Coordinates of C-alpha atoms in Angstrom, one line a residue:
M1 CA 25.1 33.1 -54.0
A2 CA 21.9 33.1 -55.4
I3 CA 21.7 33.6 -59.3
A4 CA 18.4 35.2 -60.5
P5 CA 16.4 33.2 -63.0
S6 CA 16.3 36.0 -65.6
L7 CA 20.3 35.6 -65.8
L8 CA 20.1 31.8 -66.1
L9 CA 17.9 32.4 -68.9
C10 CA 20.2 34.9 -70.7
C11 CA 23.4 32.7 -70.6
V12 CA 22.3 30.1 -71.9
G13 CA 25.0 29.4 -74.6
C14 CA 27.2 32.4 -73.0
G15 CA 30.6 33.2 -73.9
T16 CA 33.6 34.9 -75.2
S17 CA 32.4 37.3 -78.0
G18 CA 33.8 37.2 -81.7
A19 CA 32.6 36.2 -85.1
D20 CA 32.2 32.3 -84.5
D21 CA 29.7 33.6 -81.7
A22 CA 27.4 35.2 -84.1
P23 CA 23.6 34.8 -84.0
Q24 CA 23.1 31.4 -86.3
K25 CA 19.6 31.0 -88.1
A26 CA 17.8 27.8 -87.1
T27 CA 17.1 25.3 -89.2
H28 CA 14.1 23.2 -88.7
S29 CA 13.4 19.6 -90.8
P30 CA 9.7 19.4 -92.1
A31 CA 7.4 17.5 -89.9
A32 CA 6.9 13.8 -90.9
P33 CA 3.0 14.0 -91.7
S34 CA 0.7 12.1 -88.9
D35 CA -0.1 8.0 -89.7
Q36 CA -3.8 9.9 -90.3
A37 CA -2.4 12.1 -92.9
V38 CA -0.8 9.7 -95.2
A39 CA -3.8 7.3 -94.7
R40 CA -6.0 9.4 -95.7
A41 CA -4.0 10.9 -98.7
A42 CA -3.9 7.3 -99.6
V43 CA -7.6 6.8 -100.1
T44 CA -7.6 10.5 -101.9
A45 CA -5.3 9.2 -104.3
A46 CA -7.4 6.0 -105.3
R47 CA -10.3 7.9 -105.5
N48 CA -8.7 9.2 -108.9
T49 CA -7.3 6.1 -110.4
S50 CA -8.5 3.0 -111.8
A51 CA -8.3 -0.7 -110.2
R52 CA -9.7 -4.1 -110.2
I53 CA -12.1 -4.5 -107.0
N54 CA -12.8 -7.7 -105.1
E55 CA -15.3 -6.6 -102.1
T56 CA -16.5 -9.1 -99.8
I57 CA -19.8 -8.0 -97.7
R58 CA -19.8 -10.3 -94.4
M59 CA -23.2 -10.4 -92.4
S60 CA -23.6 -12.3 -89.3
D61 CA -26.0 -12.8 -86.2
A62 CA -26.3 -15.5 -83.9
T63 CA -27.8 -17.8 -86.3
H64 CA -26.8 -16.7 -89.6
D65 CA -23.9 -15.7 -92.1
F66 CA -24.1 -14.5 -94.7
E67 CA -21.5 -13.3 -97.8
I68 CA -21.6 -10.9 -100.8
D69 CA -18.9 -10.8 -103.3
V70 CA -18.6 -7.4 -105.4
T71 CA -16.2 -8.0 -108.2
G72 CA -15.2 -5.9 -111.2
G73 CA -13.3 -3.1 -112.7
F74 CA -13.7 0.1 -111.8
D75 CA -12.7 3.5 -113.1
M76 CA -12.9 6.2 -110.1
A77 CA -11.3 9.1 -111.9
K78 CA -13.7 8.9 -114.3
D79 CA -16.4 7.2 -113.0
T80 CA -17.4 4.4 -115.0
G81 CA -17.1 0.6 -114.4
T82 CA -18.6 -2.7 -114.0
I83 CA -19.3 -5.2 -111.6
A84 CA -21.3 -8.2 -110.8
V85 CA -23.0 -8.9 -107.4
D86 CA -23.2 -12.4 -105.8
F87 CA -25.3 -13.7 -103.0
P88 CA -25.3 -17.6 -103.3
P89 CA -27.9 -17.8 -100.9
G90 CA -30.2 -15.7 -102.1
A91 CA -33.5 -16.1 -104.0
I92 CA -32.1 -13.7 -107.0
S93 CA -28.2 -14.6 -106.7
H94 CA -26.3 -12.6 -109.0
M95 CA -26.5 -8.7 -110.3
D96 CA -25.0 -7.3 -113.1
E97 CA -24.1 -3.4 -112.7
V98 CA -23.0 -0.7 -115.2
F99 CA -21.6 2.7 -113.8
A100 CA -21.8 5.5 -116.5
G101 CA -22.3 9.2 -117.8
G102 CA -23.7 9.5 -114.5
N103 CA -26.2 6.6 -113.9
V104 CA -25.9 3.1 -113.0
Y105 CA -27.6 0.4 -115.0
L106 CA -28.8 -3.0 -113.1
R107 CA -29.7 -6.2 -114.5
G108 CA -31.1 -8.8 -112.0
T109 CA -32.5 -6.7 -109.4
E110 CA -36.2 -8.0 -107.6
N111 CA -38.1 -5.4 -109.5
L112 CA -36.8 -6.0 -112.8
K113 CA -38.0 -9.4 -114.9
D114 CA -36.0 -8.7 -117.5
G115 CA -33.9 -6.0 -119.0
W116 CA -31.7 -2.8 -117.4
G117 CA -32.9 -0.6 -115.0
K118 CA -31.1 2.6 -114.7
I119 CA -31.1 5.0 -111.6
P120 CA -29.0 8.4 -111.4
R121 CA -25.8 7.6 -109.6
D122 CA -26.5 10.1 -107.0
K123 CA -30.0 9.8 -106.3
A124 CA -29.4 5.7 -104.7
E125 CA -29.4 5.3 -101.5
V126 CA -27.6 3.2 -98.5
H127 CA -30.4 0.8 -97.2
Y128 CA -28.1 -1.1 -94.9
I129 CA -25.2 0.0 -92.5
L130 CA -21.6 -0.7 -94.0
R131 CA -23.4 -1.1 -97.6
A132 CA -22.4 1.3 -100.4
P133 CA -25.6 2.6 -102.8
L134 CA -25.5 0.2 -105.3
N135 CA -22.1 -1.5 -104.2
D136 CA -20.3 1.8 -105.5
P137 CA -17.0 1.4 -105.1
E138 CA -15.9 4.9 -104.6
F139 CA -18.5 5.4 -101.8
V140 CA -16.7 3.1 -99.9
L141 CA -13.7 5.0 -100.5
Q142 CA -15.3 8.6 -99.6
Q143 CA -17.0 6.8 -96.5
I144 CA -13.4 5.4 -94.9
A145 CA -12.0 9.1 -95.9
A146 CA -13.3 10.2 -92.8
M147 CA -11.4 8.0 -91.0
T148 CA -9.6 9.3 -87.4
G149 CA -7.3 8.2 -84.6
V150 CA -5.8 6.4 -86.5
T151 CA -2.2 4.5 -86.1
K152 CA 0.1 2.1 -87.6
E153 CA -0.5 -1.2 -87.5
S154 CA 2.0 -4.3 -87.8
P155 CA 2.8 -5.0 -91.6
E156 CA 1.3 -7.1 -93.8
T157 CA 1.2 -9.0 -97.2
I158 CA -1.8 -7.9 -99.7
N159 CA -1.7 -9.0 -103.5
G160 CA 1.6 -10.7 -102.9
V161 CA 3.4 -7.5 -101.8
P162 CA 4.3 -6.1 -98.4
A163 CA 2.1 -3.7 -97.1
T164 CA 1.4 -0.7 -94.9
H165 CA -1.4 -1.2 -92.3
Y166 CA -3.3 1.6 -90.5
H167 CA -6.2 1.3 -88.1
G168 CA -8.8 3.8 -87.2
G169 CA -12.5 4.5 -86.8
V170 CA -15.2 6.2 -88.6
G171 CA -17.8 7.7 -86.6
F172 CA -21.5 8.3 -87.1
S173 CA -21.8 11.0 -89.7
A174 CA -19.7 8.6 -92.3
L175 CA -21.9 5.4 -91.0
A176 CA -24.9 7.6 -92.0
L177 CA -23.6 9.2 -95.3
R178 CA -26.7 9.4 -98.2
M179 CA -28.6 6.8 -95.7
A180 CA -32.9 6.2 -96.4
P181 CA -34.2 7.9 -94.0
A182 CA -35.9 5.2 -92.2
T183 CA -32.5 3.5 -92.0
S184 CA -30.9 6.7 -90.6
R185 CA -33.4 6.7 -87.9
Q186 CA -32.4 2.7 -87.1
L187 CA -28.4 4.2 -87.3
A188 CA -29.7 6.9 -84.7
A189 CA -31.4 4.2 -82.6
L190 CA -28.7 2.1 -82.2
G191 CA -26.0 5.0 -81.7
D192 CA -28.6 5.8 -78.6
A193 CA -28.5 2.3 -77.7
S194 CA -24.6 2.0 -77.4
G195 CA -24.6 5.2 -75.1
G196 CA -24.4 8.2 -78.5
D197 CA -21.0 6.9 -79.1
L198 CA -21.5 4.7 -82.8
R199 CA -18.1 4.2 -84.4
A200 CA -17.2 1.7 -87.1
D201 CA -13.5 -0.1 -86.8
A202 CA -11.6 1.4 -90.4
D203 CA -8.2 -0.1 -91.7
V204 CA -6.4 0.5 -94.5
W205 CA -3.2 -1.3 -96.3
T206 CA -1.2 1.0 -98.7
D207 CA 1.9 -0.7 -100.6
P208 CA 5.6 -0.1 -100.9
Q209 CA 4.6 3.0 -103.5
G210 CA 2.0 4.4 -100.7
R211 CA -0.8 3.1 -103.0
L212 CA -3.9 1.9 -101.7
V213 CA -4.9 -1.6 -102.2
R214 CA -7.4 -2.6 -99.6
T215 CA -9.5 -1.3 -97.1
R216 CA -11.6 -2.9 -94.3
T217 CA -14.6 -1.6 -92.1
S218 CA -16.6 -3.5 -89.6
V219 CA -19.2 -2.7 -87.2
H220 CA -20.3 -5.1 -84.0
S221 CA -23.5 -4.7 -82.4
G222 CA -25.0 -7.0 -79.6
S223 CA -24.7 -10.6 -81.7
S224 CA -25.0 -8.7 -85.1
D225 CA -21.5 -7.9 -87.2
V226 CA -21.0 -6.6 -90.5
T227 CA -17.5 -6.1 -91.8
V228 CA -16.4 -5.1 -95.5
V229 CA -13.2 -6.0 -97.2
M230 CA -12.0 -4.4 -100.9
T231 CA -9.1 -5.1 -102.2
L232 CA -7.8 -3.2 -105.3
A233 CA -5.2 -4.6 -107.6
D234 CA -4.3 -4.1 -111.1
I235 CA -4.1 -0.2 -109.9
G236 CA -4.1 2.5 -113.1
S237 CA -5.1 -0.2 -115.4
P238 CA -8.0 0.7 -118.3
V239 CA -11.5 -0.1 -117.3
K240 CA -14.4 -0.4 -120.0
A241 CA -17.8 0.2 -119.5
S242 CA -20.1 -0.5 -122.0
V243 CA -23.9 1.1 -121.6
P244 CA -26.7 -1.4 -122.3
P245 CA -29.0 -0.8 -125.5
A246 CA -31.4 1.7 -124.9
D247 CA -34.6 -0.2 -126.1
S248 CA -33.6 -2.5 -122.9
V249 CA -33.3 0.1 -120.3
T250 CA -35.9 1.2 -118.2
A251 CA -36.0 4.4 -115.8
I252 CA -36.3 3.4 -112.3
T253 CA -36.8 5.8 -108.9
A254 CA -35.0 3.5 -106.4
A255 CA -33.7 0.2 -105.9
S256 CA -33.6 -1.4 -103.0
G257 CA -32.7 -5.2 -101.9
V258 CA -30.0 -7.6 -100.6
L259 CA -28.3 -7.4 -103.8
P260 CA -28.5 -3.5 -104.8
G261 CA -27.6 -2.4 -100.9

């Protein structure tokens, strides 16, 4: 005899009645956070601590290969830090920067022969793809926090300790964050040329405590490549930033060039 489907549903778990058969309250284990949530949380936490920064910016095309190094200490929670920017092949090969009080002080830019320039931190713009305005480490974290499509990759060793590797990507809106208008138009044209789906690879690594220890973003377009790797060490260590003497500072409205970014 055929059994109606509704009876099959009703009889799941049927048996003799009694106290032991009373309905039991269902229990559920909390869902584990996704790889994307874990990676983003590590980036968010890093924006509320301090670290020694070691960043390498590599740019290459069919005939040239350049590297810029950004090093120093930065307190993301207090928005203060001191960093040095080095580009040995450049006509100007070194620049110093101090982030303090909502301003960025620069020494060694093309338009400042002597002394320091001062520009509000939030007024600085991006002039090259994947470059942070005035090499701001916190901007790197803000940009990579938008990563999507995150998956967990094979573990690696960073700063001498095991690290979990997460890979994803950041899209056009993150890449265009705070870009100067002319650069933004170039980025849009690059996106159109690539079929309207411009996206940068994005990677983060976390240590056994879940702290962010490295980020990497990279864009490949034709024969040109840009890769930015930022490593964080001495996480939570104190950071000092000394503002230059007022009589050595000149207010500026913009800073551009290879070193400022």
